[in-house]
PDB file of C-alpha atoms in Angstrom:
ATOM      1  CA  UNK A  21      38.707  -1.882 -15.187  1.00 46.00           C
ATOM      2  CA  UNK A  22      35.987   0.689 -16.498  1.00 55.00           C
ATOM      3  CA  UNK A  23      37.011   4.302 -16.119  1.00 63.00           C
ATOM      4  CA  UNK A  24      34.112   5.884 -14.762  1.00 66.00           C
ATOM      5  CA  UNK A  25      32.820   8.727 -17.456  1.00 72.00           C
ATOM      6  CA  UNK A  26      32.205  11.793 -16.199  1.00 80.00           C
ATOM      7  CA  UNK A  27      34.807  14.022 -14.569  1.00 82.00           C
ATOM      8  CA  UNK A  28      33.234  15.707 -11.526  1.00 88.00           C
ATOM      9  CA  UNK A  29      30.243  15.305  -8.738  1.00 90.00           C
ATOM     10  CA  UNK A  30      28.067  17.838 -11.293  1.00 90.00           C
ATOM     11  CA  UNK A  31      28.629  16.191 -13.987  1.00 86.00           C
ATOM     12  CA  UNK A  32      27.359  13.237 -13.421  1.00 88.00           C
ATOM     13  CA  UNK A  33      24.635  15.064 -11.282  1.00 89.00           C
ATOM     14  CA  UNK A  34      23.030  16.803 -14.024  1.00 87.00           C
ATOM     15  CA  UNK A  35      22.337  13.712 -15.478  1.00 85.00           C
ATOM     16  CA  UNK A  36      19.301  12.913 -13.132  1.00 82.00           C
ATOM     17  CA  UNK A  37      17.185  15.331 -14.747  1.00 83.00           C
ATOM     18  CA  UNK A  38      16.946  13.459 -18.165  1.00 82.00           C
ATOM     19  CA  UNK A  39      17.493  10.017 -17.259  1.00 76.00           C
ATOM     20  CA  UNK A  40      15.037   7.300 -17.351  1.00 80.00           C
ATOM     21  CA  UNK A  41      14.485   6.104 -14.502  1.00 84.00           C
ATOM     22  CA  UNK A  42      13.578   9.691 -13.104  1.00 87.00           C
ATOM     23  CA  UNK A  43      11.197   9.416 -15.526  1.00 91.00           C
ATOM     24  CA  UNK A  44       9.789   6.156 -14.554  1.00 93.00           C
ATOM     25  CA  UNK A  45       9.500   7.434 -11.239  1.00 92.00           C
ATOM     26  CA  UNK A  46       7.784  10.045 -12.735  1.00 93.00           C
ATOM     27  CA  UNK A  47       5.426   8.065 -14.771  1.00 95.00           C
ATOM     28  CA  UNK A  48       4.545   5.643 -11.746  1.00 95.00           C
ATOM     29  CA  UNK A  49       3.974   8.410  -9.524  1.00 95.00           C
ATOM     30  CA  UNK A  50       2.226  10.691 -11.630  1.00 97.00           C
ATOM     31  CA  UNK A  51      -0.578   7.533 -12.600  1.00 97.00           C
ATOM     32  CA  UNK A  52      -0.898   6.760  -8.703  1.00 96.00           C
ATOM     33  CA  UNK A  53      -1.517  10.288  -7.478  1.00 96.00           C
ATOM     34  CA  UNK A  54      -3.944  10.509 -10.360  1.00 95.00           C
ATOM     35  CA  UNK A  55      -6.049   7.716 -10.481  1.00 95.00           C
ATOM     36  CA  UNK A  56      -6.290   7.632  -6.160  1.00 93.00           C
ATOM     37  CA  UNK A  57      -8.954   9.468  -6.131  1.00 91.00           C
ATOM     38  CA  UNK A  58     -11.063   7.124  -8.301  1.00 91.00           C
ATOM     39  CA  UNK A  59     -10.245   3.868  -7.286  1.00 89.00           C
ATOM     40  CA  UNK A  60     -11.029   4.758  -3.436  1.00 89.00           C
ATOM     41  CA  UNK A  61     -14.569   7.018  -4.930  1.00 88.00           C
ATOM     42  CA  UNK A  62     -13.523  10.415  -3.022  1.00 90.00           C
ATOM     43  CA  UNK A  63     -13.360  12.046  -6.492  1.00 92.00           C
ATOM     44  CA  UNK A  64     -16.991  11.975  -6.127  1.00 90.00           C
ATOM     45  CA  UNK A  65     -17.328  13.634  -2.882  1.00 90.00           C
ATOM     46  CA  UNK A  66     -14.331  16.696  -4.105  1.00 89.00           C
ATOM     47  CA  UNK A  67     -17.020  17.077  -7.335  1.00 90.00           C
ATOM     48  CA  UNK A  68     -20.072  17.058  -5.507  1.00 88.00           C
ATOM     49  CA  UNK A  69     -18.683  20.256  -2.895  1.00 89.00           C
ATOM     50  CA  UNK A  70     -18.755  22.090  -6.132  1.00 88.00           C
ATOM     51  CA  UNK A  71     -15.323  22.376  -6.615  1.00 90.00           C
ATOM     52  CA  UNK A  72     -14.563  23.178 -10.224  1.00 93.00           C
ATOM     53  CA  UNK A  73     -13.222  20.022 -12.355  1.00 95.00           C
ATOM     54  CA  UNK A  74     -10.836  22.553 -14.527  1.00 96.00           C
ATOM     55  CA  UNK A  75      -9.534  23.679 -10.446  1.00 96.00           C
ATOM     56  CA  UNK A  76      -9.070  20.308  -9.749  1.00 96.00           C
ATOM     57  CA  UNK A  77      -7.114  19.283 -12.892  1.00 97.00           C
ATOM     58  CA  UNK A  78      -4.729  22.175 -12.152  1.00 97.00           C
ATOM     59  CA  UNK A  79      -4.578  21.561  -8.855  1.00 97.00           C
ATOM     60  CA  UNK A  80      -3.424  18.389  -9.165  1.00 97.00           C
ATOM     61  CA  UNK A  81      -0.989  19.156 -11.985  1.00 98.00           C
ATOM     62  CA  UNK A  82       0.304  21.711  -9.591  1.00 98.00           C
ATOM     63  CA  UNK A  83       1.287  19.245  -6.802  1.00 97.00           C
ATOM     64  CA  UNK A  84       2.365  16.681  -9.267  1.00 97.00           C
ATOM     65  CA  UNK A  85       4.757  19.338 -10.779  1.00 97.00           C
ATOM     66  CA  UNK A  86       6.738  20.376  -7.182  1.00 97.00           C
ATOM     67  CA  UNK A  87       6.432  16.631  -6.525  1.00 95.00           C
ATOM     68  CA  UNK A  88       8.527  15.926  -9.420  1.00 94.00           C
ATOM     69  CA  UNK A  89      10.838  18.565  -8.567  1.00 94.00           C
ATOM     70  CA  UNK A  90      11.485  16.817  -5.368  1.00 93.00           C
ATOM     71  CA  UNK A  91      12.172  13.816  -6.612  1.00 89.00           C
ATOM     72  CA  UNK A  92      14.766  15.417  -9.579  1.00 90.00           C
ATOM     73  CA  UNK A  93      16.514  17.570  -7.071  1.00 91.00           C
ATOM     74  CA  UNK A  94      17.096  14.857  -4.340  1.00 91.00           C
ATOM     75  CA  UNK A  95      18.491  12.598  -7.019  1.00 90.00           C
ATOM     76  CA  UNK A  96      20.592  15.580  -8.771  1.00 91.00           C
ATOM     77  CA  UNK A  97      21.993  15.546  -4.800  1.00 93.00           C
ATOM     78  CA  UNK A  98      22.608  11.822  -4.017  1.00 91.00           C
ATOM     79  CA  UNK A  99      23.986  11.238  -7.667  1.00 90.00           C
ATOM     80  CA  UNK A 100      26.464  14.765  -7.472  1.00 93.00           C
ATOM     81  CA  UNK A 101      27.313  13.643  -4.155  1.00 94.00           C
ATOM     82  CA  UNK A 102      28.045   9.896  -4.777  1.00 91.00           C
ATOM     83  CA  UNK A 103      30.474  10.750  -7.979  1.00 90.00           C
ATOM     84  CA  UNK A 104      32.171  13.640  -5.978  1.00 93.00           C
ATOM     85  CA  UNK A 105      32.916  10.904  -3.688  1.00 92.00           C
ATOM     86  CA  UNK A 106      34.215   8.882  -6.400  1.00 89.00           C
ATOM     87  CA  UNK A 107      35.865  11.342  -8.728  1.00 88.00           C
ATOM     88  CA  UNK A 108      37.145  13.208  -5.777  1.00 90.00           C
ATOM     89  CA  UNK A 109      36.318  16.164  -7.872  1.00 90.00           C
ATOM     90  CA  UNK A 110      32.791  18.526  -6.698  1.00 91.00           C
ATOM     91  CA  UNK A 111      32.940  20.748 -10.031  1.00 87.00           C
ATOM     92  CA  UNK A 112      32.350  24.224 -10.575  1.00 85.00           C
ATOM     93  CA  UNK A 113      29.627  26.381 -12.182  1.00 82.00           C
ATOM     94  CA  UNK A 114      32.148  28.951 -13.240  1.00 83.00           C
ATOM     95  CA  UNK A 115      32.737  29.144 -17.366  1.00 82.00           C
ATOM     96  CA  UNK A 116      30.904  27.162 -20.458  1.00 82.00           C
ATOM     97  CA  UNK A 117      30.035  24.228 -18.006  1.00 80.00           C
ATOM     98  CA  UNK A 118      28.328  26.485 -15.555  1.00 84.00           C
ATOM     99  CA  UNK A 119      26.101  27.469 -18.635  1.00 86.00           C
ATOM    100  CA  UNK A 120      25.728  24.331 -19.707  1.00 84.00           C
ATOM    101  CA  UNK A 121      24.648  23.171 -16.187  1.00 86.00           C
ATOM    102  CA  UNK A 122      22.077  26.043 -15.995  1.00 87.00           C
ATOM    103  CA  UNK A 123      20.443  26.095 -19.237  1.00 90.00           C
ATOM    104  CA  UNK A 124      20.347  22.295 -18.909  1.00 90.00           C
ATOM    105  CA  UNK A 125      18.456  22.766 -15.737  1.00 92.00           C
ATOM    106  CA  UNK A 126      16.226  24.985 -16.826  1.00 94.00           C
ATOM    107  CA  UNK A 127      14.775  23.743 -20.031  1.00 95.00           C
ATOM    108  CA  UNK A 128      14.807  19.825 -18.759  1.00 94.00           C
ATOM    109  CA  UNK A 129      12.700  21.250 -15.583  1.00 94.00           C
ATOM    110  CA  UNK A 130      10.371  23.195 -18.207  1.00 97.00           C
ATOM    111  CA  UNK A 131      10.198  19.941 -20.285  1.00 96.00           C
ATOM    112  CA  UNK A 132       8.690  17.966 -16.805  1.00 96.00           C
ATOM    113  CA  UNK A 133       6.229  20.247 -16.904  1.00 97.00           C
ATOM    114  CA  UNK A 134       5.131  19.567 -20.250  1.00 97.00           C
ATOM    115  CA  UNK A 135       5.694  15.755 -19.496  1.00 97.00           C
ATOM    116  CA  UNK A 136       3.816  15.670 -16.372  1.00 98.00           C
ATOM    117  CA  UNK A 137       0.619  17.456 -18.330  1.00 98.00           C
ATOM    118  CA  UNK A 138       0.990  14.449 -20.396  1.00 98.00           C
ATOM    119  CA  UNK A 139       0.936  11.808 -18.167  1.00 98.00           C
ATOM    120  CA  UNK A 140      -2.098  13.314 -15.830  1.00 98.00           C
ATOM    121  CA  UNK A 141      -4.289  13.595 -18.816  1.00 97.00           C
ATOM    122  CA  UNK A 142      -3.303   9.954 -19.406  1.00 97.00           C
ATOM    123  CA  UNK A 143      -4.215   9.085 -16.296  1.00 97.00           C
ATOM    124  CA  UNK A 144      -7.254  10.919 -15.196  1.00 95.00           C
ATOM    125  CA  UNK A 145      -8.608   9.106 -18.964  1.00 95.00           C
ATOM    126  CA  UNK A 146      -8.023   5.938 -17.954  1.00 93.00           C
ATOM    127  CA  UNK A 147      -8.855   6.104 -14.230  1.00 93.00           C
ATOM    128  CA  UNK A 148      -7.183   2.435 -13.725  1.00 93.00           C
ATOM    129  CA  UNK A 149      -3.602   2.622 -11.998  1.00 95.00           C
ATOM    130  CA  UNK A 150      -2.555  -0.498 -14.050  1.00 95.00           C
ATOM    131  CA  UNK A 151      -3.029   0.680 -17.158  1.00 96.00           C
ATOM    132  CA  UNK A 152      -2.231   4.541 -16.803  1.00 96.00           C
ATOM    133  CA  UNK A 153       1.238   3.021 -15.329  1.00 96.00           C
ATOM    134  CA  UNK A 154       1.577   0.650 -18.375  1.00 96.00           C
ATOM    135  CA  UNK A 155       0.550   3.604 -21.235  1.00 96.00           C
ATOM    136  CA  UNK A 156       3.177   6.287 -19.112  1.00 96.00           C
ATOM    137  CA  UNK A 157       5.677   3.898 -19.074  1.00 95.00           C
ATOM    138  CA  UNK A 158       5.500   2.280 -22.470  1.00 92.00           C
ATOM    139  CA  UNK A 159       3.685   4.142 -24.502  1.00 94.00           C
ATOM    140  CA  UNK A 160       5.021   8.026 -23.512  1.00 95.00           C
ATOM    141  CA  UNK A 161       8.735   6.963 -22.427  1.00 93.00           C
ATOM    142  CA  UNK A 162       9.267   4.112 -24.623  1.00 90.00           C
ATOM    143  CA  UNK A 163       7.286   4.683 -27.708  1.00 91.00           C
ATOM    144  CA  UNK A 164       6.200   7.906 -28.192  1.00 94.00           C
ATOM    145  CA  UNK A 165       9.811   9.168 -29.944  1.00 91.00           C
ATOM    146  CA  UNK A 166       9.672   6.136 -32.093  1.00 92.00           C
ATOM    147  CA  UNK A 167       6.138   7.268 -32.901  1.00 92.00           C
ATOM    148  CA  UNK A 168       7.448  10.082 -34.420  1.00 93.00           C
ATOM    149  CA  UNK A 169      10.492   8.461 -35.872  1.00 91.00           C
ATOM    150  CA  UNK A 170       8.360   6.633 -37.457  1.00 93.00           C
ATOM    151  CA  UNK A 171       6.463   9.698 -39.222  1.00 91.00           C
ATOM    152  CA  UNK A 172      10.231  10.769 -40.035  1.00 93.00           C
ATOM    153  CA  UNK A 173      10.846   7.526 -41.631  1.00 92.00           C
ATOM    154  CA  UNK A 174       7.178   7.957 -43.900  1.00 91.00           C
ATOM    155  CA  UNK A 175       8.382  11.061 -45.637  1.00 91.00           C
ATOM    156  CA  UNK A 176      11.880   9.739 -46.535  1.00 90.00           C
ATOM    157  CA  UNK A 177      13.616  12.309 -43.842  1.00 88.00           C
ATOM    158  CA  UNK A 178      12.335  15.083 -45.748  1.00 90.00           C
ATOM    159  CA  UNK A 179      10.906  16.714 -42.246  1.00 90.00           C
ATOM    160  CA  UNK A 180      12.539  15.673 -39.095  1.00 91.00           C
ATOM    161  CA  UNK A 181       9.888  14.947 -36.962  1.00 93.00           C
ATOM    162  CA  UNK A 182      12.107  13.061 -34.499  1.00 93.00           C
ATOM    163  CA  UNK A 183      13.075  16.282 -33.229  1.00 94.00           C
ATOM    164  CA  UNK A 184       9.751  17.459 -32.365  1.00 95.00           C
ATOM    165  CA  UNK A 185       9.281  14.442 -29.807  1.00 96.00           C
ATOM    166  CA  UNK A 186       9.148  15.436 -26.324  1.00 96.00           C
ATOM    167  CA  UNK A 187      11.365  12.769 -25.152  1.00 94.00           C
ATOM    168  CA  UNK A 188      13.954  13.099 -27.542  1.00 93.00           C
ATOM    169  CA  UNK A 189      13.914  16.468 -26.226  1.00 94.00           C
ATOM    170  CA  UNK A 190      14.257  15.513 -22.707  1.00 92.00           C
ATOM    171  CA  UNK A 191      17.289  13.426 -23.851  1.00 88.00           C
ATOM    172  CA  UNK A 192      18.809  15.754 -26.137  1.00 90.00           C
ATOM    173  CA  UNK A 193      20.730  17.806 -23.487  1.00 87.00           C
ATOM    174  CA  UNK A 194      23.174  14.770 -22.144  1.00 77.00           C
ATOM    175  CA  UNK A 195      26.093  16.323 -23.927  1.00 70.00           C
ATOM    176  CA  UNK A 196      27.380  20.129 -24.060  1.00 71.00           C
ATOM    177  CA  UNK A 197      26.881  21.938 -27.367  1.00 75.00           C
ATOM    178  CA  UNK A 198      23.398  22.498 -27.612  1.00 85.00           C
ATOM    179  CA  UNK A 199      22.987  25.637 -29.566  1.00 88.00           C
ATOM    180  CA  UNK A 200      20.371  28.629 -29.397  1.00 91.00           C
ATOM    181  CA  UNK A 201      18.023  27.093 -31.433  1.00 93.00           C
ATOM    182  CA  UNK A 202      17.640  23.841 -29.702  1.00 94.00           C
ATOM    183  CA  UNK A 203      16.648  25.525 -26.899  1.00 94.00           C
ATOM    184  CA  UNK A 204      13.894  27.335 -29.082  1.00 96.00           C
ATOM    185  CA  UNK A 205      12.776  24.131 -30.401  1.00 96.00           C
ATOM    186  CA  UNK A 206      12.498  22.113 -27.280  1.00 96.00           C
ATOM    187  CA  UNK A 207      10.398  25.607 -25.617  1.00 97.00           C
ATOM    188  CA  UNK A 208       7.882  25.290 -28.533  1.00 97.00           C
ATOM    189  CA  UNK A 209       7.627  21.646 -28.296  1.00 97.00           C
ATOM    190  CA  UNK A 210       7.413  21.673 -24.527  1.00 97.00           C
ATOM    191  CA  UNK A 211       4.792  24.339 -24.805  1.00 98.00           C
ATOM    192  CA  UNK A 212       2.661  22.570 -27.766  1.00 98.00           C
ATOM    193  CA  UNK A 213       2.431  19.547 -25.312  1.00 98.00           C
ATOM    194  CA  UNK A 214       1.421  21.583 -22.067  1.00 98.00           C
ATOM    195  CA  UNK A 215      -1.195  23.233 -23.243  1.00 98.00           C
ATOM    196  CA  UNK A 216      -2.584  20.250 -25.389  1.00 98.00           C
ATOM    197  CA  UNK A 217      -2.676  18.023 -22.836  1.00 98.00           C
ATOM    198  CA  UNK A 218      -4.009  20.651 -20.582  1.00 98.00           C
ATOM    199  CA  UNK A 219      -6.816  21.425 -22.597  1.00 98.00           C
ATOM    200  CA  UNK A 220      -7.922  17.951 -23.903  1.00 98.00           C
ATOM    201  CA  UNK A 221      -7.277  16.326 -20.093  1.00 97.00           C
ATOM    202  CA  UNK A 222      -9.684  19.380 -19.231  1.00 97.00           C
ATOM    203  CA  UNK A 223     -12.352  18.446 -21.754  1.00 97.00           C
ATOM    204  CA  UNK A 224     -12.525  14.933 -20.721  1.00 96.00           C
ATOM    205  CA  UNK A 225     -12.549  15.155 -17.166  1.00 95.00           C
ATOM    206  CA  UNK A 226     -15.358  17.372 -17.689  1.00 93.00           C
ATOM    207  CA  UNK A 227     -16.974  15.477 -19.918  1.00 92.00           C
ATOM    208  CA  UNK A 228     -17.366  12.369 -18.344  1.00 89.00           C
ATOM    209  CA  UNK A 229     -19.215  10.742 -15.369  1.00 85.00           C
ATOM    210  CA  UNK A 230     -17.464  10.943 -11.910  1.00 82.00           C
ATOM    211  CA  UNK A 231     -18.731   7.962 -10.083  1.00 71.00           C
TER     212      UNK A 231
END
């Protein structure tokens, strides 16, 4: 018989805000809300009124971001409600845990922003729902930590560039311990990636031809 591994309903809870298939969710979700309004041709009509593209990038980065939070937060409920069922134990948010389970909350919900930029620039490049799902999926959640692994791995370890990967970031906080500077690091990296997606998923939605 398998014991089951975590000790309370919280727990086991927190674990829906880095695991992946929250972020496949995500990912799917994100490239379907994004491309809509180019398969069905109503970008064009949202353009022509005059509307702003950088307003409409944002905008839609907006609802994508309390979307997300929706979806984390109902499965932080159903999963801390299922193991309190099983564990028989709800947890408390008194002590070190009760840190734990707030700074984890915080920074992994910072870190969907960031991820979310991502994927919408992604996207609104592409403008194809099959292949913005298939780069979101496999190329941000699968391979984009090996990616930079693999720069690791190119300068013998010297520089641990493994670290700077947003998803080994949004990974990094499944076990207690994480000091001070972790949390620095995953704000910077979370930050480098907002803002560069932002601003390049800007530039090419403006750029281009809305048809």
């Amino acid at each position: 018989i398998l014991s089951f591994p975590y000790e309370n309903g919280l727990s086991y809870g927190i674990t829906s805000f880095m695991e992946g298939t929250a972020h496949t969710i995500t990912a799917i979700f994100v490239a379907i809300f994004a491309t809509a309004d180019f398969s069905h041709g109503t970008m064009k009509n949202v353009v022509s009124k005059g509307f702003s593209k950088v307003y409409i990038f944002l905008s839609k980065l907006i609802v994508l971001i309390v979307a997300n939070y929706i979806i984390v937060f109902v499965t932080f409920i159903a999963g801390t409600i299922c193991a309190w069922i099983v564990t028989g134990e709800f947890g408390s948010l008194s002590g070190d845990f009760g840190k734990y389970i707030l700074g984890t909350t915080g920074i992994e919900l910072y870190l969907y922003i960031a991820l979310i930029a991502l994927m919408l620039m992604v996207s609104m490049s592409i403008r194809n729902l099959g292949g913005a799902i298939a780069i979101n999926v496999l190329g941000i959640l699968s391979f984009e930590s090996t990616l930079f692994a693999l720069f690791e791995f190119m300068v013998d370890n010297k520089i641990k560039f493994s670290e700077f990967s947003l998803m080994y970031n949004t990974s990094f906080y499944r076990m207690m311990g994480a000091s001070s500077s972790d949390y620095i690091r995953s704000l910077i990296v979370g930050a480098v990636f907002l803002v560069a997606s932002v601003l390049l998923g800007i530039y090419i939605f403006k750029k281009s031809d809305v048809k």
